[in-house]
Short mmCIF file of C-alpha atoms in Angstrom, two decimals:
data_model
loop_
_atom_site.label_atom_id
_atom_site.label_comp_id
_atom_site.label_asym_id
_atom_site.label_seq_id
_atom_site.Cartn_x
_atom_site.Cartn_y
_atom_site.Cartn_z
CA MET T 1 0.00 0.00 0.00
CA ALA T 2 2.80 2.36 0.91
CA ALA T 3 4.55 1.61 -2.36
CA ILE T 4 1.43 2.50 -4.31
CA GLU T 5 1.08 5.75 -2.47
CA ILE T 6 4.67 6.67 -3.12
CA GLN T 7 4.51 5.84 -6.78
CA GLY T 8 1.30 7.77 -7.32
CA LEU T 9 2.00 11.29 -8.51
CA GLU T 10 -0.33 13.10 -6.11
CA LYS T 11 0.81 11.04 -3.16
CA THR T 12 4.45 11.43 -4.01
CA TYR T 13 4.14 15.13 -3.49
CA SER T 14 3.68 14.57 0.20
CA VAL T 15 6.73 12.37 0.68
CA GLY T 16 10.21 13.51 1.67
CA PHE T 17 13.24 11.28 1.38
CA TRP T 18 16.80 11.38 2.59
CA ARG T 19 19.38 8.64 2.58
CA LYS T 20 22.75 8.20 4.23
CA LYS T 21 26.10 8.93 2.54
CA PRO T 22 25.22 12.56 1.82
CA LYS T 23 28.21 13.12 -0.44
CA LEU T 24 26.78 10.58 -2.83
CA ALA T 25 23.11 11.30 -2.45
CA LEU T 26 23.20 14.98 -3.33
CA ARG T 27 23.97 15.82 -6.89
CA PRO T 28 25.35 17.92 -8.25
CA LEU T 29 27.76 18.68 -5.46
CA ASN T 30 28.87 21.84 -7.20
CA LEU T 31 25.56 23.53 -6.47
CA LYS T 32 25.75 26.22 -3.84
CA VAL T 33 23.80 26.25 -0.64
CA GLU T 34 23.81 29.88 0.36
CA ASP T 35 21.79 31.17 -2.54
CA GLY T 36 19.42 28.23 -2.25
CA GLU T 37 20.44 26.56 -5.51
CA ILE T 38 20.35 23.00 -4.25
CA LEU T 39 17.16 23.41 -2.27
CA GLU T 40 15.44 25.28 -5.07
CA TYR T 41 16.34 22.47 -7.46
CA TYR T 42 14.81 19.77 -5.29
CA GLY T 43 11.94 22.05 -4.33
CA ARG T 44 11.00 22.63 -7.96
CA LEU T 45 11.23 18.90 -8.65
CA SER T 46 8.80 18.42 -5.78
CA GLY T 47 6.30 20.73 -7.38
CA VAL T 48 6.91 23.88 -5.34
CA ASP T 49 6.13 26.83 -7.59
CA SER T 50 8.93 29.14 -8.59
CA LYS T 51 7.41 32.10 -6.74
CA THR T 52 7.63 30.47 -3.33
CA VAL T 53 10.57 28.10 -3.76
CA SER T 54 13.21 30.77 -2.99
CA ARG T 55 11.44 31.83 0.19
CA LYS T 56 11.00 28.21 1.31
CA ALA T 57 14.64 27.41 0.55
CA SER T 58 15.71 30.35 2.66
CA GLU T 59 13.41 29.27 5.50
CA MET T 60 14.76 25.72 5.38
CA LEU T 61 18.37 26.90 5.48
CA GLU T 62 17.55 28.89 8.56
CA ARG T 63 15.74 25.96 10.10
CA VAL T 64 18.68 23.58 9.69
CA GLY T 65 21.17 26.21 10.84
CA LEU T 66 22.89 26.85 7.53
CA LYS T 67 21.65 30.36 6.90
CA ASP T 68 24.98 31.90 7.79
CA SER T 69 27.10 29.43 5.86
CA ALA T 70 29.52 30.83 3.35
CA ASN T 71 28.61 30.87 -0.30
CA VAL T 72 30.35 27.58 -0.94
CA GLN T 73 29.74 24.53 -3.08
CA LEU T 74 28.29 21.45 -1.43
CA ARG T 75 31.47 19.46 -2.05
CA LYS T 76 33.22 21.66 0.51
CA PHE T 77 30.67 20.98 3.25
CA SER T 78 31.35 18.70 6.21
CA LYS T 79 29.33 15.50 6.56
CA GLY T 80 27.14 17.03 9.26
CA MET T 81 26.38 20.07 7.12
CA LEU T 82 25.57 17.88 4.14
CA GLN T 83 23.29 15.83 6.33
CA ARG T 84 21.44 19.00 7.29
CA VAL T 85 21.15 20.08 3.66
CA GLY T 86 19.81 16.62 2.85
CA ILE T 87 17.19 16.89 5.54
CA ALA T 88 16.29 20.40 4.41
CA GLN T 89 15.68 19.24 0.84
CA ALA T 90 13.55 16.37 2.12
CA ILE T 91 11.18 18.62 4.07
CA LEU T 92 11.22 21.78 1.94
CA HIS T 93 8.00 20.97 0.12
CA GLY T 94 6.15 20.29 3.37
CA PRO T 95 5.66 16.55 3.01
CA ARG T 96 3.34 14.74 5.40
CA VAL T 97 5.54 11.64 5.37
CA VAL T 98 9.33 11.78 5.57
CA PHE T 99 11.78 8.91 5.11
CA PHE T 100 15.29 9.22 6.54
CA ASP T 101 17.89 6.52 6.06
CA GLU T 102 20.32 6.58 9.00
CA PRO T 103 20.05 10.35 9.42
CA MET T 104 22.49 10.46 12.33
CA SER T 105 25.10 8.19 10.84
CA GLY T 106 28.63 9.55 11.12
CA LEU T 107 27.66 12.75 12.91
CA ASP T 108 29.41 14.19 15.94
CA PRO T 109 27.42 14.50 19.19
CA MET T 110 26.27 18.05 18.39
CA GLY T 111 25.23 17.07 14.87
CA ARG T 112 23.31 14.08 16.21
CA ARG T 113 21.55 16.28 18.70
CA GLU T 114 20.58 18.80 16.03
CA VAL T 115 19.20 16.15 13.72
CA ARG T 116 17.34 14.53 16.59
CA ASP T 117 15.79 17.85 17.60
CA LEU T 118 14.74 18.45 14.02
CA MET T 119 13.02 15.09 13.86
CA VAL T 120 11.20 15.82 17.11
CA GLU T 121 10.06 19.16 15.62
CA LEU T 122 8.73 17.37 12.54
CA LYS T 123 6.88 14.96 14.76
CA ARG T 124 5.34 17.84 16.71
CA GLU T 125 4.19 19.37 13.44
CA GLY T 126 2.19 16.22 12.84
CA LYS T 127 4.41 14.70 10.19
CA THR T 128 5.06 10.99 10.02
CA VAL T 129 8.79 10.33 10.15
CA PHE T 130 10.19 6.94 9.17
CA PHE T 131 13.86 6.46 9.85
CA SER T 132 16.23 3.55 9.85
CA THR T 133 19.07 3.28 12.34
CA HIS T 134 21.48 0.86 13.92
CA ILE T 135 21.55 2.95 17.09
CA LEU T 136 18.70 1.47 19.10
CA SER T 137 18.85 4.16 21.76
CA ASP T 138 17.98 6.73 19.04
CA ALA T 139 14.97 4.69 18.03
CA GLU T 140 13.95 4.31 21.66
CA ALA T 141 14.25 8.04 22.32
CA LEU T 142 12.43 9.21 19.20
CA CYS T 143 9.98 6.60 17.97
CA ASP T 144 6.36 5.97 18.80
CA ARG T 145 6.52 2.69 16.95
CA VAL T 146 9.54 0.57 16.14
CA ALA T 147 10.10 -2.26 13.69
CA ILE T 148 13.09 -4.52 14.22
CA VAL T 149 14.47 -5.93 10.99
CA HIS T 150 17.30 -8.44 10.95
CA LYS T 151 18.76 -9.80 7.72
CA GLY T 152 15.77 -8.50 5.83
CA GLU T 153 13.20 -10.16 8.06
CA LEU T 154 10.81 -8.38 10.38
CA GLN T 155 11.51 -9.57 13.92
CA GLY T 156 8.98 -7.45 15.73
CA VAL T 157 6.93 -4.29 15.46
CA GLY T 158 5.08 -2.13 17.95
CA ALA T 159 5.40 0.65 20.47
CA VAL T 160 8.68 0.66 22.39
CA ALA T 161 6.87 -0.11 25.67
CA GLU T 162 5.05 -3.04 24.06
CA LEU T 163 8.22 -4.55 22.73
CA THR T 164 10.29 -4.09 25.86
CA SER T 165 7.51 -5.37 28.11
CA SER T 166 7.80 -8.72 26.39
CA VAL T 167 11.34 -9.00 27.71
CA GLY T 168 11.37 -10.36 31.27
CA SER T 169 12.16 -7.66 33.85
CA ARG T 170 15.46 -7.92 35.65
CA VAL T 171 16.88 -6.75 38.94
CA GLU T 172 20.40 -5.68 39.75
CA LEU T 173 21.85 -6.79 43.10
CA ILE T 174 25.07 -5.28 44.45
CA TRP T 175 26.89 -6.57 47.54
CA ARG T 176 30.24 -6.10 49.23
CA GLY T 177 32.92 -8.73 48.78
CA THR T 178 34.19 -10.89 46.02
CA ILE T 179 32.26 -14.02 46.86
CA VAL T 180 29.57 -15.06 44.39
CA PRO T 181 27.19 -17.65 45.88
CA ALA T 182 26.94 -20.75 43.68
CA ALA T 183 23.15 -20.67 44.06
CA LEU T 184 23.01 -17.45 41.99
CA GLN T 185 24.37 -19.24 38.91
CA GLY T 186 21.47 -21.63 39.12
CA LEU T 187 19.04 -18.68 39.10
CA GLY T 188 20.31 -17.50 35.71
CA ALA T 189 22.25 -14.56 37.12
CA GLU T 190 24.95 -12.67 35.21
CA CYS T 191 27.59 -11.99 37.86
CA HIS T 192 30.53 -9.59 37.75
CA VAL T 193 33.10 -8.77 40.42
CA THR T 194 34.72 -5.35 40.35
CA GLY T 195 37.26 -4.54 43.11
CA ASP T 196 35.60 -5.40 46.41
CA THR T 197 32.08 -5.22 45.01
CA ALA T 198 30.07 -7.92 43.27
CA ARG T 199 27.09 -7.39 41.00
CA ALA T 200 24.45 -9.72 39.64
CA LEU T 201 21.68 -9.26 37.11
CA ILE T 202 18.84 -11.68 37.75
CA PRO T 203 15.29 -12.18 36.48
CA GLU T 204 12.81 -10.33 38.67
CA SER T 205 11.06 -13.62 39.50
CA SER T 206 14.26 -14.93 41.12
CA GLN T 207 14.79 -11.87 43.30
CA ASP T 208 13.69 -13.47 46.61
CA ALA T 209 15.69 -16.65 46.01
CA ALA T 210 18.77 -14.57 45.17
CA LEU T 211 18.40 -12.45 48.31
CA ASP T 212 18.07 -15.65 50.39
CA ALA T 213 21.28 -16.97 48.84
CA LEU T 214 23.13 -13.75 49.74
CA ARG T 215 21.79 -13.88 53.31
CA ARG T 216 22.86 -17.48 53.71
CA GLU T 217 26.41 -16.49 52.80
CA ARG T 218 26.13 -13.51 55.22
CA LEU T 219 27.07 -11.09 52.46
CA HIS T 220 26.54 -7.36 52.94
CA LEU T 221 23.88 -6.19 50.47
CA VAL T 222 24.43 -2.68 49.09
CA SER T 223 21.52 -2.21 46.72
CA VAL T 224 18.60 -3.84 44.90
CA MET T 225 17.58 -1.97 41.76
CA PRO T 226 15.07 -2.84 39.05
CA VAL T 227 16.72 -2.60 35.63
CA ARG T 228 14.90 -0.74 32.88
CA THR T 229 14.44 -2.98 29.84
CA SER T 230 15.78 -1.32 26.74
CA LEU T 231 15.10 -1.87 23.09
CA GLU T 232 18.57 -3.32 22.89
CA ASP T 233 17.56 -5.99 25.44
CA TYR T 234 14.57 -6.80 23.27
CA PHE T 235 16.77 -6.97 20.18
CA VAL T 236 19.31 -9.23 21.87
CA GLN T 237 16.61 -11.48 23.27
CA LYS T 238 14.97 -11.74 19.85
CA LEU T 239 18.15 -12.60 18.04
CA ARG T 240 19.87 -14.75 20.62
CA PRO T 241 17.91 -17.95 19.91
CA ALA T 242 18.57 -17.60 16.16
CA GLN T 243 22.28 -17.02 16.77
CA THR T 244 22.50 -19.87 19.25
CA MET T 245 20.89 -22.18 16.71
CA ALA T 246 23.22 -20.92 14.02
CA GLY T 247 26.15 -21.47 16.39
CA SER T 248 25.09 -25.00 17.24
CA ARG T 249 24.66 -25.73 13.53
CA ALA T 250 28.16 -24.43 12.88
CA MET R 1 5.75 17.97 -16.40
CA SER R 2 7.64 20.49 -18.52
CA SER R 3 8.95 22.36 -15.50
CA ARG R 4 10.48 19.18 -14.06
CA VAL R 5 12.12 18.33 -17.39
CA PHE R 6 13.36 21.91 -17.61
CA ASN R 7 14.75 21.76 -14.07
CA ILE R 8 16.63 18.54 -14.70
CA ALA R 9 17.88 19.87 -18.04
CA PHE R 10 19.00 23.16 -16.54
CA ASN R 11 20.71 21.36 -13.70
CA THR R 12 22.51 19.03 -16.10
CA PHE R 13 23.70 22.05 -18.04
CA ARG R 14 24.79 23.85 -14.87
CA GLU R 15 26.60 20.75 -13.64
CA ALA R 16 28.44 20.39 -16.94
CA VAL R 17 29.46 24.05 -16.92
CA ARG R 18 30.66 23.88 -13.32
CA ASP R 19 32.55 20.68 -14.09
CA ARG R 20 34.56 22.80 -16.50
CA VAL R 21 33.29 21.09 -19.62
CA LEU R 22 33.34 24.41 -21.44
CA TYR R 23 37.08 24.65 -20.79
CA ASN R 24 37.42 22.82 -24.11
CA LEU R 25 36.63 26.22 -25.63
CA VAL R 26 40.06 27.41 -24.52
CA ALA R 27 41.70 24.57 -26.45
CA PHE R 28 39.46 25.37 -29.41
CA ALA R 29 40.31 29.08 -29.24
CA LEU R 30 44.01 28.26 -29.21
CA LEU R 31 43.54 25.90 -32.16
CA MET R 32 41.65 28.49 -34.20
CA THR R 33 44.07 31.29 -33.36
CA GLY R 34 47.04 29.11 -34.30
CA ALA R 35 45.32 27.90 -37.45
CA ALA R 36 44.35 31.42 -38.55
CA ILE R 37 47.90 32.72 -38.09
CA LEU R 38 49.50 29.68 -39.71
CA VAL R 39 47.05 29.49 -42.61
CA GLY R 40 47.56 33.15 -43.35
CA GLN R 41 51.25 32.48 -43.81
CA ILE R 42 51.29 29.22 -45.78
CA SER R 43 48.09 29.22 -47.86
CA ILE R 44 47.36 31.24 -50.94
CA ASP R 45 43.68 31.81 -51.77
CA ILE R 46 42.56 28.79 -49.76
CA GLU R 47 42.75 30.35 -46.30
CA ARG R 48 38.99 30.44 -46.05
CA LEU R 49 38.65 26.82 -47.15
CA VAL R 50 41.19 25.63 -44.58
CA VAL R 51 39.74 27.68 -41.72
CA VAL R 52 36.16 26.53 -42.35
CA ASN R 53 37.22 22.90 -42.79
CA LEU R 54 39.40 22.91 -39.72
CA GLY R 55 36.97 24.96 -37.62
CA LEU R 56 33.83 22.92 -38.31
CA THR R 57 35.72 19.62 -38.03
CA ALA R 58 37.04 20.74 -34.64
CA VAL R 59 33.53 21.80 -33.55
CA SER R 60 32.28 18.36 -34.55
CA LEU R 61 35.07 16.38 -32.87
CA PHE R 62 35.13 18.41 -29.65
CA GLY R 63 31.35 18.14 -29.43
CA MET R 64 31.34 14.39 -30.10
CA VAL R 65 33.88 13.80 -27.35
CA ILE R 66 31.76 15.85 -24.92
CA ALA R 67 28.51 14.18 -26.04
CA ILE R 68 29.94 10.70 -25.58
CA PHE R 69 31.98 11.17 -22.42
CA ILE R 70 29.42 13.25 -20.56
CA GLY R 71 26.49 11.30 -21.98
CA ILE R 72 27.71 7.90 -20.77
CA GLY R 73 27.73 9.10 -17.17
CA LEU R 74 24.42 10.93 -17.19
CA VAL R 75 22.36 7.91 -16.21
CA SER R 76 24.88 5.23 -15.22
CA LYS R 77 26.63 7.40 -12.62
CA GLU R 78 23.31 8.30 -11.04
CA ILE R 79 22.38 4.63 -10.84
CA GLU R 80 25.79 3.48 -9.66
CA LYS R 81 25.94 6.05 -6.86
CA ARG R 82 22.21 5.75 -6.22
CA THR R 83 21.82 9.50 -6.37
CA LEU R 84 18.83 8.78 -8.52
CA TYR R 85 16.78 7.93 -5.42
CA THR R 86 16.87 11.53 -4.22
CA VAL R 87 15.41 12.65 -7.55
CA LEU R 88 12.97 9.80 -8.16
CA SER R 89 11.52 10.08 -4.66
CA ARG R 90 10.03 13.35 -5.98
CA PRO R 91 7.06 13.37 -8.30
CA VAL R 92 9.47 12.92 -11.19
CA ARG R 93 8.72 10.27 -13.80
CA ARG R 94 11.58 8.21 -15.06
CA TRP R 95 11.02 9.43 -18.60
CA GLU R 96 11.17 13.02 -17.39
CA PHE R 97 14.56 12.28 -15.90
CA ILE R 98 15.91 10.82 -19.17
CA VAL R 99 14.41 13.58 -21.33
CA GLY R 100 15.70 16.25 -18.93
CA LYS R 101 19.19 14.79 -19.06
CA PHE R 102 19.00 14.73 -22.85
CA PHE R 103 18.00 18.37 -23.13
CA GLY R 104 20.60 19.37 -20.54
CA LEU R 105 23.45 17.81 -22.46
CA ALA R 106 22.05 18.98 -25.80
CA GLY R 107 21.88 22.51 -24.39
CA THR R 108 25.49 22.28 -23.22
CA LEU R 109 26.57 21.14 -26.68
CA ILE R 110 24.59 23.88 -28.41
CA VAL R 111 26.08 26.61 -26.20
CA ASN R 112 29.53 25.09 -26.73
CA SER R 113 29.01 24.96 -30.50
CA VAL R 114 27.74 28.53 -30.67
CA CYS R 115 30.81 29.77 -28.79
CA MET R 116 33.02 27.78 -31.15
CA ALA R 117 31.15 29.19 -34.14
CA VAL R 118 32.06 32.68 -32.94
CA GLY R 119 35.68 31.51 -32.94
CA VAL R 120 35.38 30.10 -36.46
CA PHE R 121 33.91 33.36 -37.76
CA ALA R 122 36.58 35.38 -35.96
CA ALA R 123 39.29 33.26 -37.59
CA LEU R 124 37.48 33.58 -40.92
CA PHE R 125 37.41 37.34 -40.59
CA TYR R 126 41.08 37.37 -39.62
CA VAL R 127 42.17 35.50 -42.77
CA SER R 128 39.70 37.08 -45.24
CA ARG R 129 39.40 40.58 -43.70
CA HIS R 130 35.74 40.56 -44.70
CA PHE R 131 32.64 38.36 -44.64
CA GLN R 132 30.91 37.03 -47.77
CA SER R 133 27.32 36.02 -48.22
CA ALA R 134 28.48 32.41 -48.74
CA ASP R 135 29.80 32.43 -45.17
CA GLY R 136 26.20 32.05 -44.09
CA TRP R 137 26.34 28.40 -45.25
CA VAL R 138 28.90 27.81 -42.50
CA LEU R 139 26.00 28.32 -40.11
CA VAL R 140 24.09 25.57 -41.92
CA GLY R 141 27.13 23.32 -41.55
CA LEU R 142 27.14 24.15 -37.85
CA TYR R 143 23.41 23.44 -37.62
CA PHE R 144 23.93 19.99 -39.14
CA ILE R 145 26.73 19.32 -36.62
CA ILE R 146 24.30 20.19 -33.82
CA LEU R 147 21.81 17.74 -35.34
CA GLN R 148 24.55 15.10 -35.20
CA PHE R 149 25.06 15.92 -31.53
CA LEU R 150 21.37 15.35 -30.85
CA ILE R 151 21.58 11.89 -32.39
CA VAL R 152 24.81 10.97 -30.59
CA THR R 153 23.49 12.25 -27.25
CA SER R 154 20.31 10.22 -27.58
CA LEU R 155 22.28 7.12 -28.58
CA THR R 156 24.67 7.55 -25.67
CA LEU R 157 21.71 7.82 -23.31
CA LEU R 158 20.20 4.71 -24.89
CA PHE R 159 23.37 2.70 -24.41
CA SER R 160 24.02 3.97 -20.91
CA SER R 161 20.50 2.99 -19.87
CA PHE R 162 21.45 -0.71 -20.11
CA SER R 163 25.24 -1.04 -20.26
CA SER R 164 28.37 0.10 -18.48
CA PRO R 165 29.87 3.54 -19.20
CA LEU R 166 32.83 2.01 -21.04
CA LEU R 167 30.67 -0.13 -23.30
CA SER R 168 28.32 2.80 -23.88
CA ALA R 169 31.27 4.90 -25.04
CA VAL R 170 32.47 2.12 -27.33
CA PHE R 171 28.99 1.59 -28.81
CA ALA R 172 28.35 5.30 -29.32
CA PHE R 173 31.76 5.97 -30.84
CA SER R 174 31.47 2.92 -33.11
CA LEU R 175 28.08 4.08 -34.35
CA PHE R 176 29.48 7.55 -34.96
CA VAL R 177 32.30 6.11 -37.08
CA ILE R 178 30.03 3.67 -38.95
CA GLY R 179 27.40 6.40 -39.42
CA SER R 180 30.01 8.70 -40.90
CA PHE R 181 30.51 6.10 -43.63
CA SER R 182 26.85 5.22 -44.04
CA GLU R 183 26.79 6.38 -47.68
CA ASP R 184 29.59 3.89 -48.40
CA LEU R 185 27.62 1.25 -46.55
CA ARG R 186 24.63 1.95 -48.80
CA GLY R 187 26.88 1.79 -51.84
CA PHE R 188 28.18 -1.56 -50.64
CA ALA R 189 24.62 -2.79 -50.10
CA SER R 190 23.67 -1.91 -53.68
CA MET R 191 26.61 -3.92 -55.02
CA THR R 192 25.95 -7.12 -53.06
CA ARG R 193 23.32 -9.83 -53.47
CA GLY R 194 21.29 -12.22 -51.35
CA ILE R 195 21.49 -12.22 -47.57
CA SER R 196 24.52 -9.91 -47.46
CA LYS R 197 22.59 -7.33 -49.49
CA TRP R 198 19.70 -7.60 -47.10
CA LEU R 199 21.96 -7.31 -44.03
CA ALA R 200 24.02 -4.44 -45.47
CA THR R 201 20.85 -2.54 -46.42
CA ALA R 202 19.35 -3.06 -42.98
CA ALA R 203 22.58 -1.91 -41.33
CA ALA R 204 22.81 1.10 -43.63
CA TYR R 205 19.33 2.25 -42.65
CA LEU R 206 19.69 1.42 -38.97
CA VAL R 207 22.91 3.29 -38.29
CA PRO R 208 22.58 7.06 -38.15
CA ASN R 209 23.36 8.66 -41.47
CA PHE R 210 26.03 11.10 -40.37
CA SER R 211 27.45 11.45 -43.86
CA ALA R 212 24.23 13.17 -44.99
CA LEU R 213 24.64 15.54 -42.06
CA ASN R 214 28.23 16.35 -42.94
CA VAL R 215 28.38 19.32 -45.30
CA ILE R 216 31.63 20.74 -43.96
CA SER R 217 33.56 20.25 -47.18
CA SER R 218 30.69 21.62 -49.26
CA VAL R 219 30.26 24.83 -47.25
CA ALA R 220 34.04 25.27 -47.07
CA HIS R 221 33.98 25.42 -50.87
CA GLN R 222 31.24 28.07 -50.59
CA ASN R 223 28.63 25.72 -52.07
CA SER R 224 25.06 26.33 -51.04
CA VAL R 225 22.94 23.80 -49.16
CA SER R 226 19.47 23.14 -50.51
CA GLY R 227 16.48 23.97 -48.39
CA GLN R 228 15.15 20.49 -49.04
CA LEU R 229 18.28 18.92 -47.50
CA ILE R 230 17.92 21.17 -44.46
CA VAL R 231 14.32 20.07 -43.98
CA TYR R 232 15.10 16.37 -44.61
CA ASN R 233 18.11 16.37 -42.32
CA THR R 234 16.18 18.16 -39.57
CA ALA R 235 13.30 15.70 -39.80
CA TYR R 236 15.68 12.74 -39.96
CA ALA R 237 17.78 13.84 -36.98
CA LEU R 238 14.74 14.65 -34.85
CA PHE R 239 13.11 11.33 -35.75
CA TYR R 240 16.27 9.32 -35.06
CA ALA R 241 16.97 11.13 -31.76
CA THR R 242 13.33 10.67 -30.68
CA MET R 243 13.46 6.95 -31.45
CA ALA R 244 16.74 6.46 -29.59
CA LEU R 245 15.47 8.50 -26.66
CA SER R 246 12.23 6.52 -26.60
CA GLY R 247 14.30 3.33 -26.47
CA ALA R 248 16.30 4.75 -23.56
CA VAL R 249 13.07 5.66 -21.76
CA LEU R 250 11.51 2.23 -22.36
CA ILE R 251 14.57 0.44 -20.96
CA PHE R 252 14.93 2.82 -18.04
CA GLU R 253 11.23 2.50 -17.15
CA ARG R 254 11.65 -1.27 -16.82
CA ARG R 255 15.00 -1.20 -15.09
CA ASN R 256 15.13 -2.52 -11.54
CA LEU R 257 16.88 0.17 -9.53
CA LYS R 258 17.10 -1.74 -6.24
#
């Protein structure tokens, strides 16, 4: 259905698109940014009339923070600046749906922040933003709905809370000493000893049994903290069985 | 529709200009200046003939090189680097992209040829010290060269829509060479019999007839060009370029760009 909408002329008008590798995706790189050449080109291709395209290009440059850039050709821009130009061209014609392919790839922390803020702004404006990323924390921070795709196959789709709730909750136990009770291993705990402190991550359901084991050994408990389940946990849990099977096959 | 084609065409032209394609004009200017000075010293009464011959041949060769070497990258580079996605995610039809690219390169070649024509006339004025009415036929020669460019550009686009840049260049250049001898090919066809006659005739009509579009020698000798030939050649070149461009569009429309 989405493909039909994109291919259809009227529907296409409301779609914005930006892919990674900005040095390759923007042509010609010898167009200038300052006088709006590149944005006007893509704006006109998107059906923006010539009377308003200059004004919109100027607005977009301001929006992505390139208004004060020197009158230089695109080929002289940094990756972060190109990324911003790419995003500007994707949203110049006011699309209702925007596709970004790894929009924060290769950016420095400030660049990532700027792009992330821009995507939040688009969301607030009521636009639907699709973006692909390998950084799951970005997806978790920005997305209402997430689809996990591995090797071309959909592993799961839904709201972040829905997906992460399917992963069993875990609890972190910290105690003094370097002794790790053998009973904890049987509870499926992941134990680590750092200096004179030991730490174990255990399923929430095993919390009481784990605490009993620590008491039996007379260990000094420091803290018991529930661990927030992240999208990464969901991803790892989803893929682990497949990888284990692949490993056993190998 | 037309505005999108125009935008792609204008952008192709702008890209070519900024990629210093028109720098070939400097080489051409040097060639014409050198030729004008040299011809003035070594030729008696044939200065005009030499300048027109040399000038129009240079316009043709420089333009062919640009048409082929820019043309082969117009589509293939965009596919190879996947820059096409940024354009085709707009309401741009694939045929609009091909046609826009064609007009962009054709525009570049026309501007290039017009600048070169100024150089030819300057050299002509330098050696003759005056213009004659017959010099107007040089413009017809130039017009026919531009028609050749339209055919070569469309063929290059056709080849680059399904093959690699290198093969596209080889195909386009081969057709240019064969087409330049198409009258000989027709002569050969009339002399043979059986299947070879049939094949030679088919080949003679399939390859672009560049020899009919080459009146350089004729206009250099101050011969006139008939109005009928101008009309026929115009119709032929436009028909051939349209067919080749349609082929490029048909292939590109079906091409899987994943």
